[in-house]
XYZ file of C-alpha atoms in Angstrom:
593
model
C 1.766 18.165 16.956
C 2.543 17.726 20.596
C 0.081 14.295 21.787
C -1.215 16.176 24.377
C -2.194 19.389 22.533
C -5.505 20.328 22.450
C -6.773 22.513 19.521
C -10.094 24.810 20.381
C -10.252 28.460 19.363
C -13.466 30.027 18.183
C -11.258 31.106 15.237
C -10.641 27.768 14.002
C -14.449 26.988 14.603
C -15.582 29.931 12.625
C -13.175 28.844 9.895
C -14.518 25.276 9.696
C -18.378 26.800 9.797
C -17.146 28.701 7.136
C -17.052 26.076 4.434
C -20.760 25.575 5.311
C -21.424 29.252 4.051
C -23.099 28.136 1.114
C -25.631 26.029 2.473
C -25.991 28.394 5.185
C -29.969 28.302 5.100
C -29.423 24.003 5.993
C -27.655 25.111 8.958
C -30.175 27.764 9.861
C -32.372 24.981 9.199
C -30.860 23.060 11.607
C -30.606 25.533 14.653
C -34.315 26.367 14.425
C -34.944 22.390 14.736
C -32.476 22.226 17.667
C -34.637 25.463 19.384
C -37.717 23.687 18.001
C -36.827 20.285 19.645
C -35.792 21.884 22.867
C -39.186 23.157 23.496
C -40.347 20.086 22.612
C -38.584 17.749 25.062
C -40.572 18.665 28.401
C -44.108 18.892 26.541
C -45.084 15.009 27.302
C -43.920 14.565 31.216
C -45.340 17.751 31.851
C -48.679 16.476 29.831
C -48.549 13.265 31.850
C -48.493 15.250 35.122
C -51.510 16.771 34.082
C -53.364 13.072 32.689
C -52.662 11.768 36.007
C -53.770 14.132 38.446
C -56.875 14.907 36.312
C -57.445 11.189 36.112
C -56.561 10.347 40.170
C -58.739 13.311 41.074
C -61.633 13.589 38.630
C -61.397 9.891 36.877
C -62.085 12.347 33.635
C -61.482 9.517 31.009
C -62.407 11.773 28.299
C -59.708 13.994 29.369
C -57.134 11.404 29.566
C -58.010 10.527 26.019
C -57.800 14.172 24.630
C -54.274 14.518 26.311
C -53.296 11.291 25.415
C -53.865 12.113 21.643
C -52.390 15.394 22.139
C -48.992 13.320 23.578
C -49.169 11.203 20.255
C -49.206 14.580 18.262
C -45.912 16.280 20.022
C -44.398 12.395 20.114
C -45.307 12.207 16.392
C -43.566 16.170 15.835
C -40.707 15.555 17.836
C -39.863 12.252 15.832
C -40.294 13.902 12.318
C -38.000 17.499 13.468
C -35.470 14.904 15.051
C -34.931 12.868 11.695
C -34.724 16.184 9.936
C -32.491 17.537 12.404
C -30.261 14.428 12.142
C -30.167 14.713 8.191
C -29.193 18.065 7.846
C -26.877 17.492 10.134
C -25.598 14.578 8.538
C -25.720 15.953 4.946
C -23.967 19.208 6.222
C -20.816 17.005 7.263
C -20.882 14.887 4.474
C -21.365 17.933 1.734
C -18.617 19.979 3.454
C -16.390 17.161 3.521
C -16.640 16.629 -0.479
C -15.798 19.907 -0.674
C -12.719 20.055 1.056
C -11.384 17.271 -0.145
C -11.493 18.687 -3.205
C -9.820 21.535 -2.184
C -7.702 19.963 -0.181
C -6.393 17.299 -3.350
C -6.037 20.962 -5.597
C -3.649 22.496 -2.589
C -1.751 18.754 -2.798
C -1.439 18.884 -6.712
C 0.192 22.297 -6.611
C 2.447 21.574 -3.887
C 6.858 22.251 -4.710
C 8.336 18.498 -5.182
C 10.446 20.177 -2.073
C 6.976 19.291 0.327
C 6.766 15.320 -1.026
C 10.593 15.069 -0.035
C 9.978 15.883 3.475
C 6.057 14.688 3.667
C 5.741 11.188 3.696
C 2.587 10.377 1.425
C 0.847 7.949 4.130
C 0.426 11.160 6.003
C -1.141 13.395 2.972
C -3.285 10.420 2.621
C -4.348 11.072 6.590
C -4.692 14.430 5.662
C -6.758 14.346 2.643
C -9.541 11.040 3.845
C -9.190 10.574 7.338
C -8.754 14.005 8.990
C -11.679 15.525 6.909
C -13.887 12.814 7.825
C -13.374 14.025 11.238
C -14.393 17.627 10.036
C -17.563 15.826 8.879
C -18.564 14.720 12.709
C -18.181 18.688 13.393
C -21.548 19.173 12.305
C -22.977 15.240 12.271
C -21.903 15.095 15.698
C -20.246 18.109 17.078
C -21.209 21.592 17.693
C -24.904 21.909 16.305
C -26.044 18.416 18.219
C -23.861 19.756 21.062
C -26.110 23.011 21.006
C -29.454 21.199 20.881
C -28.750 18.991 23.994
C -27.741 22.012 25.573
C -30.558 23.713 24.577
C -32.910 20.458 25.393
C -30.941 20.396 28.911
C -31.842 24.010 29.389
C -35.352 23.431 28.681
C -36.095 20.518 30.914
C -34.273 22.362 33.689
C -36.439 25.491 33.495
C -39.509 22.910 33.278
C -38.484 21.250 36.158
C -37.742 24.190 38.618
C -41.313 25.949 37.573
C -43.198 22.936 38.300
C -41.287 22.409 41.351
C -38.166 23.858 42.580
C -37.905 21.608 45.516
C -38.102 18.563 43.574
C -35.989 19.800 41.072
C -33.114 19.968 44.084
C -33.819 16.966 45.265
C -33.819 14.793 42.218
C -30.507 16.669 41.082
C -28.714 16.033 44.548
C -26.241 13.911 42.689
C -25.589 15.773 40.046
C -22.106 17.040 41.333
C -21.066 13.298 40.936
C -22.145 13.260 37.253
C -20.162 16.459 36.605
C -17.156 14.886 37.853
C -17.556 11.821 36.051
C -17.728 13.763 32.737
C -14.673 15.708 33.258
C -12.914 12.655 33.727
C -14.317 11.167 31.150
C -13.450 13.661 28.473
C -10.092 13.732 29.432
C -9.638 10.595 29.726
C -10.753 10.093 26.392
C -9.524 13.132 24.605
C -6.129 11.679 25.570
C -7.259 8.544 23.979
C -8.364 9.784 20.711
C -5.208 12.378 20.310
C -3.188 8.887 20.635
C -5.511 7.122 18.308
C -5.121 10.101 15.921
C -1.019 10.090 15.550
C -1.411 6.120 15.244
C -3.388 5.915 12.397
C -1.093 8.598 10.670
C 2.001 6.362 11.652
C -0.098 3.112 10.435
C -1.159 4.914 6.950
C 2.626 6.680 6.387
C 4.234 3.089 7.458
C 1.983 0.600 5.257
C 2.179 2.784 2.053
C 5.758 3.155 2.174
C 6.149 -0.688 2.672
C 3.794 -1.813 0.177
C 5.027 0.867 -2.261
C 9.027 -0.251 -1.493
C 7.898 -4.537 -1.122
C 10.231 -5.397 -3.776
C 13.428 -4.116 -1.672
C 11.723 -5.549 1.098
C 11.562 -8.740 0.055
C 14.788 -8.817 -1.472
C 16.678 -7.908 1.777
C 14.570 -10.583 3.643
C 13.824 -7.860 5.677
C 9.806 -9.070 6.612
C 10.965 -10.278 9.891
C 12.206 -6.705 10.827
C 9.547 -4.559 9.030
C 6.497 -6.911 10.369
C 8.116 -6.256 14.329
C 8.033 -2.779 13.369
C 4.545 -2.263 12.665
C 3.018 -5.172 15.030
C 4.570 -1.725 17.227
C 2.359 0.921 15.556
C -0.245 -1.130 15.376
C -0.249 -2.215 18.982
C -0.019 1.353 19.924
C -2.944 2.057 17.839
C -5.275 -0.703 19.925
C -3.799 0.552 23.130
C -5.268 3.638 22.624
C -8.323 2.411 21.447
C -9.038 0.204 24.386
C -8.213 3.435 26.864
C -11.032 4.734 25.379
C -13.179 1.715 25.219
C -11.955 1.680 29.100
C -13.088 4.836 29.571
C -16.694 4.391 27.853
C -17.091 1.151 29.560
C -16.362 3.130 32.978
C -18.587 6.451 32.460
C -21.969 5.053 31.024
C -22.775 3.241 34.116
C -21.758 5.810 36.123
C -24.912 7.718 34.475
C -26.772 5.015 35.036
C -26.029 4.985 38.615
C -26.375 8.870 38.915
C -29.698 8.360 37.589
C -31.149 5.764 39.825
C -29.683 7.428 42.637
C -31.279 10.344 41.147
C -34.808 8.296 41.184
C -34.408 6.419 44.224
C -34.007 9.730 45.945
C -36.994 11.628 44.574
C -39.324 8.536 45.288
C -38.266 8.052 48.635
C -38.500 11.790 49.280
C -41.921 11.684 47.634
C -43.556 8.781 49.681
C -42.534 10.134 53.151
C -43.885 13.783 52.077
C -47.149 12.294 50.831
C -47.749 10.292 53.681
C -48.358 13.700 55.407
C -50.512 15.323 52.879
C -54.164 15.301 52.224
C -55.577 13.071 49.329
C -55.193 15.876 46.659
C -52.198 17.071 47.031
C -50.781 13.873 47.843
C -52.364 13.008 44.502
C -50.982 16.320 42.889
C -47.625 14.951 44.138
C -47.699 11.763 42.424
C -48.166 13.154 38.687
C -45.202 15.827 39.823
C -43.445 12.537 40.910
C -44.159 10.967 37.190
C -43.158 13.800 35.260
C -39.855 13.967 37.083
C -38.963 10.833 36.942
C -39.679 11.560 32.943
C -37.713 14.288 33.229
C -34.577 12.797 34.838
C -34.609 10.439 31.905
C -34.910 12.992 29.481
C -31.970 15.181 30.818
C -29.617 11.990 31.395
C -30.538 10.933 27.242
C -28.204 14.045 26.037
C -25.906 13.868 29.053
C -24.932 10.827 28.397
C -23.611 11.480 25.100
C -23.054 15.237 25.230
C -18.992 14.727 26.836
C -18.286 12.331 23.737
C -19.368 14.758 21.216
C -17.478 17.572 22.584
C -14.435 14.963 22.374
C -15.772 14.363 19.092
C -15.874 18.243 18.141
C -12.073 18.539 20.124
C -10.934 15.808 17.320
C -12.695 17.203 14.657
C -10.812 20.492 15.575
C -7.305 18.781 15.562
C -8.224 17.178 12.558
C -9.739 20.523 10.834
C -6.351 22.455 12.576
C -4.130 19.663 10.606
C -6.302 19.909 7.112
C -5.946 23.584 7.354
C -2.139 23.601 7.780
C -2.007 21.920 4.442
C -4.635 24.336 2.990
C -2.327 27.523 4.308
C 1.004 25.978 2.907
C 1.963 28.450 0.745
C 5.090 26.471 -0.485
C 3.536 26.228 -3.855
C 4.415 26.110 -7.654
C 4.350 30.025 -8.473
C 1.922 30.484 -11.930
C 2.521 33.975 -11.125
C 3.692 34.393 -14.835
C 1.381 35.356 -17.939
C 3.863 34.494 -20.972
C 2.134 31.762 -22.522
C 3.516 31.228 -26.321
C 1.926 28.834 -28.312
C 5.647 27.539 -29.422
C 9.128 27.723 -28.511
C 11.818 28.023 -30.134
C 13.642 26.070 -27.309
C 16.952 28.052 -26.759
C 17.631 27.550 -23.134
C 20.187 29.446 -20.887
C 21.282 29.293 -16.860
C 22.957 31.981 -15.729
C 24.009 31.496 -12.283
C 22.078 28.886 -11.183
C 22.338 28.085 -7.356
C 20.010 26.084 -6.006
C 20.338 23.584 -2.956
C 16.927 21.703 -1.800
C 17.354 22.829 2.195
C 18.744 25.276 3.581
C 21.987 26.728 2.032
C 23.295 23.456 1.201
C 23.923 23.951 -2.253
C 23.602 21.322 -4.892
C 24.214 23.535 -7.672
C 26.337 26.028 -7.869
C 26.603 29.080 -9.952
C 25.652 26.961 -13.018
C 25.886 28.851 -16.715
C 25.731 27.100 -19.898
C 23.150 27.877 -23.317
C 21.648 25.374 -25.242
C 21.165 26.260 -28.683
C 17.185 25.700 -30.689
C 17.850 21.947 -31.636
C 20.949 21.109 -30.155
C 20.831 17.655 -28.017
C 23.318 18.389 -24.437
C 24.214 15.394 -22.311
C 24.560 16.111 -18.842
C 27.275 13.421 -17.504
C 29.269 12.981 -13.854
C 28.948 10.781 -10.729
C 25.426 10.130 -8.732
C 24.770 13.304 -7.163
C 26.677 15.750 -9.316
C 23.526 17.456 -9.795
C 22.261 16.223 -13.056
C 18.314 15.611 -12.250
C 18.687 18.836 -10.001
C 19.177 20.537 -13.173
C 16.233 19.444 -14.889
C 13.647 19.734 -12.599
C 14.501 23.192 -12.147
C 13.901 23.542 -16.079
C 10.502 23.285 -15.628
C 10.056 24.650 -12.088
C 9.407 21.704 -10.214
C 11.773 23.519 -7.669
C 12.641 26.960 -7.291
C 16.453 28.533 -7.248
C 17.880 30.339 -4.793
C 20.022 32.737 -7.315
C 20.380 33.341 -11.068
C 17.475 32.847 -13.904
C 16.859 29.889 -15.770
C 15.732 31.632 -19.734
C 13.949 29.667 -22.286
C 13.839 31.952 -25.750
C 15.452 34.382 -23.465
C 12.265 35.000 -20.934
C 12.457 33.897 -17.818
C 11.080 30.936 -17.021
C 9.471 32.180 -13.780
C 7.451 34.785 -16.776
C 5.807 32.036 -18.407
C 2.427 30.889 -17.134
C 3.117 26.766 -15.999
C 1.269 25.300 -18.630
C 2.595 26.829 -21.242
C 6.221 25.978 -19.810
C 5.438 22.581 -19.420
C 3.288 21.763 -22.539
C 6.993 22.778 -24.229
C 8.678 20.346 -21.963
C 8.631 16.770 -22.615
C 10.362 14.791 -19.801
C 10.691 10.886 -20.180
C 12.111 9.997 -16.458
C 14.067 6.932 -15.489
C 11.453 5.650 -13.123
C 8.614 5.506 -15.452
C 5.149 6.119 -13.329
C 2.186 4.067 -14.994
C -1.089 5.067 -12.988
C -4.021 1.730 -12.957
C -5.624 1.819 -15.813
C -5.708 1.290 -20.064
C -2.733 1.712 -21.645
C -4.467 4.279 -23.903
C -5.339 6.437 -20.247
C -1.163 6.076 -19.028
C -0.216 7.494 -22.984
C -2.927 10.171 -22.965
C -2.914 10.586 -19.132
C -6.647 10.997 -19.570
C -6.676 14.297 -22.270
C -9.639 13.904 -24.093
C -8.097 15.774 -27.083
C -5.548 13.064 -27.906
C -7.447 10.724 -30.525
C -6.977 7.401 -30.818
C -5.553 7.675 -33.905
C -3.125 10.119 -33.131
C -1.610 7.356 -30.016
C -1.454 4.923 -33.213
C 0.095 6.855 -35.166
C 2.966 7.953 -32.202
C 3.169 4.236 -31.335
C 4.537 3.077 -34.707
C 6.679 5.750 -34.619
C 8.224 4.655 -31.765
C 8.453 1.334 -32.663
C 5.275 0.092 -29.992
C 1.722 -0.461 -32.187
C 2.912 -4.007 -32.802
C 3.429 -4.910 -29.071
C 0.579 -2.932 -28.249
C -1.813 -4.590 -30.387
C -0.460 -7.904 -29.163
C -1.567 -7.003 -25.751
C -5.058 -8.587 -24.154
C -7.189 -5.880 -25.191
C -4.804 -4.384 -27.083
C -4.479 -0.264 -26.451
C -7.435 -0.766 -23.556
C -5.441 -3.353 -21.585
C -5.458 -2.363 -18.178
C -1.621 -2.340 -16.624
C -1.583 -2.710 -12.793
C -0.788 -0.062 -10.649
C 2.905 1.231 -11.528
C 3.151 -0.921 -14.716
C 4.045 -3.729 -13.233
C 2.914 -6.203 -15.884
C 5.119 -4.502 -17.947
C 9.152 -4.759 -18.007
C 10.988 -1.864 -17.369
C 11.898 -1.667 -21.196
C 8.365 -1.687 -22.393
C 7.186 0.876 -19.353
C 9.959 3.227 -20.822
C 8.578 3.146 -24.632
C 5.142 3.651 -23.531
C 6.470 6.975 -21.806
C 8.404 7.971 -24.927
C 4.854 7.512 -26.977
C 3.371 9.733 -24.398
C 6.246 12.517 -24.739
C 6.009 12.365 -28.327
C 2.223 13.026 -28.803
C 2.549 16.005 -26.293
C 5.019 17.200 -29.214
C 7.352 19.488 -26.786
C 9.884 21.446 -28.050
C 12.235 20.812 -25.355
C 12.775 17.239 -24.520
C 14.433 15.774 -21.425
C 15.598 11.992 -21.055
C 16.532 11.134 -17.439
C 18.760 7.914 -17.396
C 16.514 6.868 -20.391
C 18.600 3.357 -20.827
C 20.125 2.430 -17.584
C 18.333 -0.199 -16.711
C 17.431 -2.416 -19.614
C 18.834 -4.976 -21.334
C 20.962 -4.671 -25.077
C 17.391 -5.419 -27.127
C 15.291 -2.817 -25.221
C 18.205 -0.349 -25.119
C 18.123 -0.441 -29.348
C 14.626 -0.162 -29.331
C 14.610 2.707 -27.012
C 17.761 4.906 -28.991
C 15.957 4.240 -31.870
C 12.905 5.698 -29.799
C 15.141 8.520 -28.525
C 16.600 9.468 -32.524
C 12.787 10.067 -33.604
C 12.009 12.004 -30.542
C 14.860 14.604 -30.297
C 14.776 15.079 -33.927
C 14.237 18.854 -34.835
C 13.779 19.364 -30.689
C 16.470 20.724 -28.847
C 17.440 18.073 -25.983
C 19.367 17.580 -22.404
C 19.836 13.653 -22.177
C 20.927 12.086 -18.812
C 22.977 8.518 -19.146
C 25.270 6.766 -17.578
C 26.245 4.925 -20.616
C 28.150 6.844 -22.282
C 27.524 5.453 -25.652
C 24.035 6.514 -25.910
C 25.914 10.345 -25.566
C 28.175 10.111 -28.342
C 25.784 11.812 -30.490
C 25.453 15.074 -28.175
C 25.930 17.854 -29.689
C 27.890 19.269 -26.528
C 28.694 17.450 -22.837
C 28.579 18.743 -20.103
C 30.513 17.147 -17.098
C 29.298 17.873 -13.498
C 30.903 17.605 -10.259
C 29.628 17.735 -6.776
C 27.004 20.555 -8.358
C 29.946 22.526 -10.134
C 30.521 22.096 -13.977
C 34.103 20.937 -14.963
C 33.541 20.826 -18.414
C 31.914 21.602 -21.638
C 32.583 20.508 -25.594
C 31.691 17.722 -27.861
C 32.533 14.119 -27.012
C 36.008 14.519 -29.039
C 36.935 17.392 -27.886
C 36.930 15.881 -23.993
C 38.169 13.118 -25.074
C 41.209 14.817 -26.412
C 41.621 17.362 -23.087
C 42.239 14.303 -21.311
C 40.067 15.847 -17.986
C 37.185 14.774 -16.000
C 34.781 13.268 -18.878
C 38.575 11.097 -20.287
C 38.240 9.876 -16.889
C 34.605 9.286 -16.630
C 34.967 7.531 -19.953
C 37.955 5.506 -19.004
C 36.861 3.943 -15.547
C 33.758 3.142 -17.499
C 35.305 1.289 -19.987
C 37.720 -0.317 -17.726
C 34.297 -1.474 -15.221
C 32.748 -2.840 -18.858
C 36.209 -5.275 -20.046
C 36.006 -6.342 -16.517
C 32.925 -7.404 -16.091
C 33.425 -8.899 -19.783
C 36.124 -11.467 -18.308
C 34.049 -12.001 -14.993
């Protein structure tokens, strides 16, 4: 979004007022307080007009005492419709917000991968908390306040021109300057808060990337460079803030000023004009004097905050404009399908795959090979031969651009998503281990996995023991990522999970590259009892742990070079010999290093 863009359309407005449609009697609620406390608002000046010309010309202290009461009775009202009015308000925002948020968290879940690769998360994180809080100060403090202190303006204004339009001119002589000084103002400070916007979206994207990539931080010695980097955001972040402090600090006085001017001029205009009046209507003049002065202060209470909440309400619709984009991002994962078997077979065929992340730049290319119901295929060939594309097209974390992808010969865009991924167990290289018990990170939270049942997949897998052996055992609580855990340990706990999900299809993505000889045992022995009666593409780098594959298949550059068993390859003397050979050649050097 261009800094300087403003974003206020009555479509976007009605949009936002929208999501309050189903407490649409608390915002009816609301308007008929707003109404009610505009009416309100020039009942006591006006009554203390009439106490003190009653009381100056008839000395009627009964009188005084009946209006005086009266005054207590509208003070009393108005203080009991404003707290309800502030409330609503307040629980309009606040209701609205949880909501969206919800919503908003839903549209995020079903995003393509393809959005995360070019979305940095610190700014979905902007989206999701601190853009709709700003929707929230639509209604807390945006339009419906803004309406009342129009409507309370209004009021006073008519008041003031019945009881006397003369002094109503006079004592709003300097009004002009107070117009001025609230353009300026809400410029000024829209500018501001646009800049104070985009900084805490740079702040958020830049310290969740860091903290989330520390480790390669730290072992670059890169803090120096990084910490230079966002002492930059962040000053641009308090520069902002203090042009709008500037601003503030600039404008509120400038009411003030207006409104002693304001005074100053209707009591020296009143003094000289009573000096040539008789006793009662000098008198009369006095309690019109009073009232006024009442008045001024009255219409300068919403002026003075009426230009920030209409910068509040411009932010709130940049924020609500931003939220909304991500709401209307139709780049999702399609569940168009209905084909939801409760098994599969898990025969798997791609017929002219071609896929490329962006644009036409294709990362696979016209890709056809079948997997047979319980074969195990190794997909092998240099980083960025378009191995992992491969797999997370199987189950349609990204769509293809050409060709069908079949599973049991149905189209895997026919299947409904669950029931395509329920078949597919993927174990990934990168293990993710959310905060939380070790029994949560197995079960990711299904309440239909028993206890028992994780027990039972954990001996299987070789992991009760060093489970149990844990603080806590199954309910110890692993930091965020699974960082108390080594790398080895991390990747068992996410073969336990695969296994208990009991897929038919099972994918291993660089299941053993980075472990050490004792984890990498413990983890083929893991991989044996997973892809045993389960049809299986395995990713490596070592080639060892591929021997076993039923058929290889050797990528290049997106483009497959080869397919047969490990022999057969072997004894073509092509690609995979070569693959094979430079690794073994890498391995007897590093043995005499």
């Amino acid at each position: 979004m261009n800094g300087e863009k403003k974003i206020f359309n009555t479509a976007l407005l009605r949009r936002v007022f929208r999501l309050a449609a189903p407490y649409r009697n608390r915002v009816y609620l609301s308007l008929a307080l707003a109404i009610a406390l505009a009416v309100l608002s020039p009942v006591r000046p006006y009554l203390i007009q009439i106490t003190v010309n009653d009381y100056i010309k008839n000395g009627l202290i009964d009188m005084v005492v009946r209006i005086t009461l009266i005054q207590m009775v509208f003070l009393l009202l108005e203080t009991a419709f404003r707290f309800l009015f502030s409330f609503i308000t307040a629980w309009l925002g606040q209701t609205v917000v949880k909501d969206l948020r919800v919503t908003v968290f839903n549209r995020v879940l079903h995003l393509n991968l393809s959005q995360f690769d070019k979305t940095p998360v610190g700014t979905l994180t902007t989206r999701t908390i601190n853009d709709i809080e700003s929707i929230n100060e639509i209604f807390s403090d945006g339009l419906i306040p803004i309406i009342a202190d129009l409507l309370s303006i209004i009021s006073i204004l008519v008041v003031m021109f019945v009881v006397d339009w003369k002094l109503a001119l006079i004592s709003l002589a300097p009004f002009p300057i107070l117009i001025l000084a609230t353009y300026i103002f809400k410029e000024s400070v829209n500018r501001s808060f646009i800049r104070v916007r985009n900084a805490v979206t740079a702040l958020n994207a830049f310290v969740q990337e860091h903290v989330t990539g520390i480790q390669i931080v730290q072992a670059f010695a890169a803090e120096g460079r990084e910490y230079a980097k966002f002492k930059k955001i962040n000053s641009e972040h308090r520069n902002a803030n203090i042009n709008a402090i500037f601003a503030y600090s600039v404008f509120f006085p400038v009411v003030e000023i207006v409104l002693a001017v304001s005074s100053a001029i209707l009591v020296w205009w009143g003094a000289g004009k009573s000096l040539n009046l008789p006793p009662d209507q000098a008198a009369a003049l006095t309690g019109k004097m009073i009232s006024f002065i009442l008045f001024l202060n009255l219409l300068f209470r919403p002026l003075r905050v009426i230009a920030d909440k209409f910068n509040v309400l411009q932010m709130g619709m940049v924020a609500s404009e931003r939220v909304f984009k991500l709401i209307d991002n139709d780049d999702v994962i399609k569940t168009e399908g209905s084909f939801a078997p409760a098994k599969v077979m898990g025969k798997i065929e791609f017929n002219h795959v071609w896929f490329a992340y962006t644009d036409t730049r294709y990362v696979l290319k016209d890709i056809n090979f079948t997997v047979q119901p319980g074969e195990t295929v190794a997909l092998v060939g240099h980083t960025g031969s378009g191995k992992t594309s491969i797999i997370s097209l199987l189950n349609r974390l990204y769509h293809i651009q050409q060709g069908e992808i079949r599973i049991d010969g149905v189209n895997i865009d026919d299947y409904t998503l669950n029931a395509l991924r329920r078949q597919t167990g993927v174990v990934l290289q990168d293990v993710f281990l959310f905060s939380g018990s070790v029994m949560e990170n197995i079960t990711l939270r299904n309440p239909a996995i028993s206890r028992e049942q994780v027990e039972a997949a954990a001996r299987l897998i070789g992991m009760h023991q060093f489970i149990e052996q844990l603080p806590g055992g199954y309910d110890y609580k692993v930091m965020e990522r699974g960082s108390t855990l080594s790398l080895g340990q991390r990747q068992l706990l996410s073969f336990i999970r695969a296994l208990l999900y009991n897929p038919s299809i099972l994918i291993l993505d660089e299941a053993t590259s980075s472990v050490d000889t004792e984890s990498e045992q413990l983890i083929q022995q893991a991989i044996d009892t997973l892809i045993s009666g389960r049809t299986a593409i395995v990713i490596a780098h070592r080639l060892s742990t591929i021997r076993k594959a039923d058929k290889i298949i050797v990528l290049d550059k997106g483009e497959i070079r080869e397919i047969g068993s490990h022999e057969e390859l072997m004894a073509r003397g092509g690609a995979y010999y070569s693959l094979v050979e430079s690794q073994y050649e890498g391995n007897r050097k590093a043995g005499r290093a």
